[in-house]
mmCIF file of C-alpha atoms in Angstrom:
data_model
loop_
_atom_site.group_PDB
_atom_site.id
_atom_site.type_symbol
_atom_site.label_atom_id
_atom_site.label_comp_id
_atom_site.label_asym_id
_atom_site.label_seq_id
_atom_site.Cartn_x
_atom_site.Cartn_y
_atom_site.Cartn_z
ATOM 1 C CA UNK A 1 4.385 -1.598 -16.332
ATOM 2 C CA UNK A 2 4.159 -4.823 -18.537
ATOM 3 C CA UNK A 3 4.467 -4.718 -22.379
ATOM 4 C CA UNK A 4 1.993 -7.418 -22.739
ATOM 5 C CA UNK A 5 -1.414 -6.232 -23.618
ATOM 6 C CA UNK A 6 -4.216 -8.120 -21.400
ATOM 7 C CA UNK A 7 -6.801 -9.261 -23.620
ATOM 8 C CA UNK A 8 -10.221 -11.993 -23.308
ATOM 9 C CA UNK A 9 -7.260 -14.616 -23.679
ATOM 10 C CA UNK A 10 -5.344 -14.058 -20.845
ATOM 11 C CA UNK A 11 -6.563 -14.391 -16.942
ATOM 12 C CA UNK A 12 -6.378 -11.293 -14.821
ATOM 13 C CA UNK A 13 -5.136 -11.449 -11.172
ATOM 14 C CA UNK A 14 -7.729 -12.826 -8.432
ATOM 15 C CA UNK A 15 -9.493 -10.046 -7.569
ATOM 16 C CA UNK A 16 -9.142 -10.767 -3.768
ATOM 17 C CA UNK A 17 -4.949 -10.710 -4.295
ATOM 18 C CA UNK A 18 -5.706 -7.523 -6.408
ATOM 19 C CA UNK A 19 -7.537 -5.802 -3.663
ATOM 20 C CA UNK A 20 -4.881 -6.968 -0.834
ATOM 21 C CA UNK A 21 -2.181 -5.391 -3.133
ATOM 22 C CA UNK A 22 -3.666 -2.158 -3.634
ATOM 23 C CA UNK A 23 -4.604 -2.256 0.121
ATOM 24 C CA UNK A 24 -0.680 -3.046 0.932
ATOM 25 C CA UNK A 25 0.376 -0.485 -1.791
ATOM 26 C CA UNK A 26 -1.742 2.426 -0.305
ATOM 27 C CA UNK A 27 -0.003 1.491 3.212
ATOM 28 C CA UNK A 28 3.630 1.496 1.538
ATOM 29 C CA UNK A 29 2.328 4.644 -0.191
ATOM 30 C CA UNK A 30 2.233 6.327 3.580
ATOM 31 C CA UNK A 31 4.959 4.344 4.716
ATOM 32 C CA UNK A 32 6.964 6.128 1.982
ATOM 33 C CA UNK A 33 5.820 9.455 3.228
ATOM 34 C CA UNK A 34 6.765 9.219 6.323
ATOM 35 C CA UNK A 35 10.386 8.522 5.157
ATOM 36 C CA UNK A 36 10.128 11.848 2.992
ATOM 37 C CA UNK A 37 8.717 13.331 6.035
ATOM 38 C CA UNK A 38 11.745 12.225 8.382
ATOM 39 C CA UNK A 39 14.292 13.023 5.440
ATOM 40 C CA UNK A 40 13.072 16.701 6.016
ATOM 41 C CA UNK A 41 14.154 16.975 9.719
ATOM 42 C CA UNK A 42 17.569 18.389 9.845
ATOM 43 C CA UNK A 43 18.410 16.149 12.679
ATOM 44 C CA UNK A 44 17.242 12.944 10.750
ATOM 45 C CA UNK A 45 19.361 9.608 11.903
ATOM 46 C CA UNK A 46 20.918 7.724 8.847
ATOM 47 C CA UNK A 47 20.166 4.487 10.421
ATOM 48 C CA UNK A 48 16.667 5.098 11.311
ATOM 49 C CA UNK A 49 16.241 6.112 7.453
ATOM 50 C CA UNK A 50 17.625 3.205 6.456
ATOM 51 C CA UNK A 51 15.621 0.877 8.829
ATOM 52 C CA UNK A 52 12.689 2.389 7.626
ATOM 53 C CA UNK A 53 13.914 2.045 4.005
ATOM 54 C CA UNK A 54 14.520 -1.586 4.302
ATOM 55 C CA UNK A 55 10.697 -2.040 5.938
ATOM 56 C CA UNK A 56 9.289 -0.564 2.775
ATOM 57 C CA UNK A 57 11.354 -2.976 0.424
ATOM 58 C CA UNK A 58 10.247 -5.709 2.624
ATOM 59 C CA UNK A 59 6.567 -4.652 2.109
ATOM 60 C CA UNK A 60 7.157 -3.997 -1.645
ATOM 61 C CA UNK A 61 8.698 -7.663 -1.526
ATOM 62 C CA UNK A 62 5.774 -9.259 0.119
ATOM 63 C CA UNK A 63 3.172 -7.727 -2.279
ATOM 64 C CA UNK A 64 5.499 -8.773 -5.351
ATOM 65 C CA UNK A 65 5.490 -12.182 -3.502
ATOM 66 C CA UNK A 66 1.950 -12.254 -3.062
ATOM 67 C CA UNK A 67 0.800 -11.463 -6.918
ATOM 68 C CA UNK A 68 3.661 -13.788 -7.948
ATOM 69 C CA UNK A 69 2.291 -16.783 -5.836
ATOM 70 C CA UNK A 70 -1.454 -16.122 -7.114
ATOM 71 C CA UNK A 71 -0.034 -16.089 -10.858
ATOM 72 C CA UNK A 72 1.705 -19.369 -10.281
ATOM 73 C CA UNK A 73 -1.217 -20.797 -9.225
ATOM 74 C CA UNK A 74 -3.901 -19.417 -11.104
ATOM 75 C CA UNK A 75 -1.793 -19.075 -14.487
ATOM 76 C CA UNK A 76 0.991 -21.520 -14.743
ATOM 77 C CA UNK A 77 -1.368 -23.724 -13.537
ATOM 78 C CA UNK A 78 -3.691 -24.158 -15.663
ATOM 79 C CA UNK A 79 -1.112 -23.687 -18.747
ATOM 80 C CA UNK A 80 -0.254 -27.425 -17.410
ATOM 81 C CA UNK A 81 -3.461 -28.362 -16.990
ATOM 82 C CA UNK A 82 -3.658 -27.650 -20.770
ATOM 83 C CA UNK A 83 -0.839 -29.409 -21.431
ATOM 84 C CA UNK A 84 0.436 -26.007 -23.061
ATOM 85 C CA UNK A 85 4.709 -26.316 -22.252
ATOM 86 C CA UNK A 86 5.128 -23.483 -24.147
ATOM 87 C CA UNK A 87 2.842 -21.062 -22.430
ATOM 88 C CA UNK A 88 4.199 -22.479 -19.114
ATOM 89 C CA UNK A 89 7.850 -21.653 -20.039
ATOM 90 C CA UNK A 90 6.538 -18.005 -21.700
ATOM 91 C CA UNK A 91 5.219 -17.580 -18.452
ATOM 92 C CA UNK A 92 8.085 -18.154 -16.002
ATOM 93 C CA UNK A 93 10.308 -16.207 -18.391
ATOM 94 C CA UNK A 94 8.156 -13.506 -18.331
ATOM 95 C CA UNK A 95 8.228 -13.534 -14.262
ATOM 96 C CA UNK A 96 11.954 -13.761 -14.373
ATOM 97 C CA UNK A 97 12.141 -10.881 -15.978
ATOM 98 C CA UNK A 98 10.654 -9.007 -13.156
ATOM 99 C CA UNK A 99 12.273 -11.097 -10.418
#
């Protein structure tokens, strides 16, 4: 989780993006559960497991990219429109910690 507490001065994640991310993460959770079930079998093939883990990683990356795009579009652009260069740098540095 972020070490930055939300408050009234911060912009929140767009509700449509938040709902999409939640839906994607629920799907990913189901996919991870499927991988766990694979690993409970004695005859599980390593390559099949690796393929599924790669698919989960890809889905997580796409979800992260979607949230990042929203952040850049709304939060960083808003700071730019205000002419707040320090806020832009702070927002970008915060993003880079997690990418």
